[in-house]
Coordinates of C-alpha atoms in Angstrom, one line a residue:
M429 CA -8.9 -29.2 2.4
A430 CA -9.1 -25.5 1.5
F431 CA -6.1 -24.9 3.5
S432 CA -4.2 -27.3 2.0
F433 CA -4.9 -26.2 -1.4
L434 CA -3.9 -22.5 -0.5
R435 CA -0.8 -23.6 1.2
N436 CA 0.1 -25.5 -2.1
F437 CA -0.7 -22.7 -4.2
F438 CA 1.4 -20.3 -2.1
G439 CA 4.2 -22.7 -2.1
K440 CA 4.0 -23.3 -6.1
H441 CA 3.1 -20.0 -7.1
P442 CA 4.5 -17.4 -4.5
V443 CA 4.3 -14.3 -6.7
L444 CA 0.9 -15.0 -8.2
S445 CA -0.7 -15.7 -4.9
N446 CA 0.8 -12.7 -3.3
M447 CA -0.4 -10.5 -6.2
T448 CA -3.9 -11.9 -5.7
T449 CA -3.7 -11.5 -2.0
V450 CA -2.3 -7.9 -1.9
G451 CA -4.6 -6.9 -4.8
F452 CA -7.8 -8.3 -2.8
L453 CA -6.9 -6.8 0.5
Y454 CA -6.2 -3.3 -0.9
A455 CA -9.4 -3.5 -2.7
A456 CA -11.2 -4.8 0.4
G457 CA -9.5 -1.7 2.2
D458 CA -11.2 0.7 -0.3
V459 CA -14.4 -0.6 0.1
S460 CA -14.1 -0.4 3.9
Q461 CA -13.1 2.9 3.6
Q462 CA -16.1 3.8 1.4
T463 CA -18.4 2.1 3.9
I464 CA -16.9 3.9 6.8
V465 CA -17.4 7.3 5.2
G466 CA -21.0 6.3 4.2
A467 CA -20.7 6.4 0.6
E468 CA -24.1 6.7 -1.0
K469 CA -22.9 4.4 -4.1
Y470 CA -19.6 2.6 -4.2
N471 CA -17.0 3.7 -6.6
W472 CA -16.3 0.3 -8.2
P473 CA -13.9 1.6 -10.8
N474 CA -11.8 3.1 -8.2
T475 CA -11.7 -0.2 -6.3
T476 CA -10.7 -2.1 -9.5
N477 CA -8.1 0.4 -10.2
I478 CA -6.7 -0.1 -6.9
A479 CA -6.6 -3.9 -7.2
I480 CA -5.1 -3.7 -10.5
L481 CA -2.3 -1.3 -9.2
T482 CA -1.6 -3.1 -6.0
G483 CA -2.0 -6.6 -7.2
G484 CA -0.1 -5.9 -10.4
V485 CA 2.7 -3.9 -8.9
F486 CA 3.1 -4.0 -5.2
G487 CA 2.4 -7.7 -4.8
P488 CA 5.3 -8.9 -6.7
A489 CA 7.4 -6.0 -5.8
Y490 CA 6.9 -6.9 -2.0
Y491 CA 7.7 -10.5 -2.7
Y492 CA 11.0 -9.8 -4.3
W493 CA 11.6 -6.9 -1.6
Y494 CA 11.1 -9.1 1.6
R495 CA 13.1 -11.9 -0.1
F496 CA 15.9 -9.6 -0.7
L497 CA 15.9 -8.1 2.9
D498 CA 15.7 -11.5 4.4
K499 CA 18.5 -12.7 2.3
R500 CA 20.7 -9.5 3.1
F501 CA 19.8 -9.2 6.7
P502 CA 18.8 -12.5 8.0
G503 CA 17.7 -12.7 11.8
T504 CA 15.2 -11.1 14.1
V505 CA 17.8 -9.3 16.6
L506 CA 16.8 -5.9 17.2
R507 CA 19.6 -4.5 15.2
V508 CA 18.5 -6.4 11.9
V509 CA 14.9 -5.7 12.6
L510 CA 15.6 -1.8 12.7
K511 CA 17.7 -2.1 9.7
K512 CA 14.8 -3.6 7.8
M513 CA 12.6 -1.2 9.1
F514 CA 14.5 1.8 8.1
L515 CA 15.1 0.5 4.6
D516 CA 11.6 -0.4 4.2
Q517 CA 10.4 3.2 5.1
T518 CA 12.8 4.8 3.0
V519 CA 13.6 2.6 0.1
I520 CA 10.3 1.1 -0.7
S521 CA 7.6 3.2 1.0
I522 CA 8.6 6.5 -0.5
P523 CA 8.3 5.5 -4.3
F524 CA 5.4 3.2 -3.6
T525 CA 3.5 6.1 -1.8
A526 CA 3.9 8.3 -4.7
F527 CA 3.3 5.6 -7.3
F528 CA -0.2 4.9 -5.6
Y529 CA -1.2 8.3 -6.6
V530 CA 0.6 8.4 -10.0
G531 CA -0.5 5.2 -10.9
L532 CA -4.2 5.8 -10.0
S533 CA -4.0 9.0 -11.9
I534 CA -2.8 7.1 -14.9
L535 CA -5.7 4.3 -14.6
E536 CA -8.2 7.2 -14.1
G537 CA -7.0 8.8 -17.3
K538 CA -6.0 12.1 -15.7
K539 CA -4.2 15.0 -17.7
D540 CA -1.7 15.9 -14.7
I541 CA -0.8 12.4 -13.4
F542 CA 1.5 14.1 -11.1
R543 CA -0.7 16.5 -9.4
E544 CA -2.4 14.4 -6.8
A545 CA 0.9 12.9 -5.8
K546 CA 2.4 16.6 -5.5
D547 CA -0.4 17.8 -3.2
K548 CA -1.1 14.5 -1.2
F549 CA 2.2 12.7 -0.9
P550 CA 3.8 14.8 2.2
K551 CA 1.0 14.1 4.4
T552 CA 0.4 10.6 3.4
Y553 CA 4.3 9.8 3.6
M554 CA 4.2 11.4 7.3
T555 CA 1.1 9.2 8.2
S556 CA 3.1 6.2 6.9
C557 CA 6.0 7.1 9.0
M558 CA 3.6 6.6 12.0
Y559 CA 1.8 3.6 10.8
W560 CA 4.3 1.1 9.2
P561 CA 7.3 1.1 11.7
A562 CA 5.1 -0.4 14.2
A563 CA 3.6 -2.8 11.6
Q564 CA 6.9 -3.7 10.4
F565 CA 8.5 -4.4 13.6
I566 CA 6.0 -7.2 14.1
N567 CA 6.5 -8.5 10.5
F568 CA 10.3 -8.7 10.8
T569 CA 10.5 -10.0 14.3
F570 CA 7.7 -12.5 14.4
C571 CA 6.6 -13.4 10.8
P572 CA 8.2 -16.2 8.9
S573 CA 9.7 -15.1 5.6
H574 CA 7.3 -17.0 3.4
L575 CA 4.4 -15.1 5.3
R576 CA 5.8 -11.6 5.0
V577 CA 3.6 -10.5 2.0
V578 CA 0.6 -11.9 3.5
Y579 CA 1.0 -10.1 6.8
V580 CA 2.0 -6.8 5.1
A581 CA -1.4 -7.3 2.8
C582 CA -3.2 -7.7 6.1
A583 CA -1.6 -4.5 7.6
A584 CA -2.3 -2.9 4.4
F585 CA -6.1 -3.5 4.6
V586 CA -5.9 -0.9 7.6
W587 CA -3.2 1.4 5.7
T588 CA -5.6 1.2 2.5
N589 CA -8.5 2.9 4.6
I590 CA -6.1 5.6 5.3
L591 CA -4.6 5.9 1.8
C592 CA -8.0 6.1 0.3
Y593 CA -9.3 8.7 2.8
F594 CA -6.4 10.9 1.7
K595 CA -7.0 9.9 -2.0
S596 CA -10.7 11.0 -2.0
A597 CA -9.7 14.3 -0.1
P598 CA -10.0 17.3 -2.8
L599 CA -6.8 18.8 -4.1
K600 CA -5.6 21.9 -3.3
N601 CA -5.1 24.5 -6.2
A602 CA -1.6 25.0 -7.1
G603 CA 0.0 26.5 -4.0
D604 CA -2.9 28.7 -2.9
G605 CA -4.3 26.4 -0.2
V606 CA -8.0 26.5 -1.9
S607 CA -9.2 23.0 -2.6
E608 CA -11.0 22.1 -5.9
K609 CA -14.3 21.8 -4.1
E610 CA -14.0 25.2 -2.7
I611 CA -13.3 26.6 -6.3
I612 CA -16.4 24.8 -7.7
S613 CA -18.5 26.2 -4.9
I614 CA -17.4 29.6 -5.5
K615 CA -18.1 29.4 -9.3

């Protein structure tokens, strides 16, 4: 009965259901990362911000992006899958990785909303280039179109652990290689 309800909900409200799924799984990934690192107290405001940002922005964007890719490049032959993987890693991954940091900085009320993205984007994007192509190969080869966002959200659960680890790392001071944490301990 529950499965029937979910299938009907996803069929009738694909954008809303994908927003909910993406927001929930990214938030669960954040809680998982906090658990793995042994946080004494969970940072629920951070988890809430991640759910809002990813559910509200990434969920609908993924839905329309994967629909576009499937219409523009139908099929699962290797050449088509590689095109989709390349486009996904360049067209979507770059702005979404940067927006993850900028968007959270906005939600956190930071004065310099670009600082964290400038500092953490290169390492995060390089790591995404190792993780997402394999995940997307499975997606574009084996997943039916209507389940792409759900699959990506599940893969993003693992990815969110990586993202949140990078997010929680201290910032480096403008170009000198010294982290904020080190500056505070010096003072």
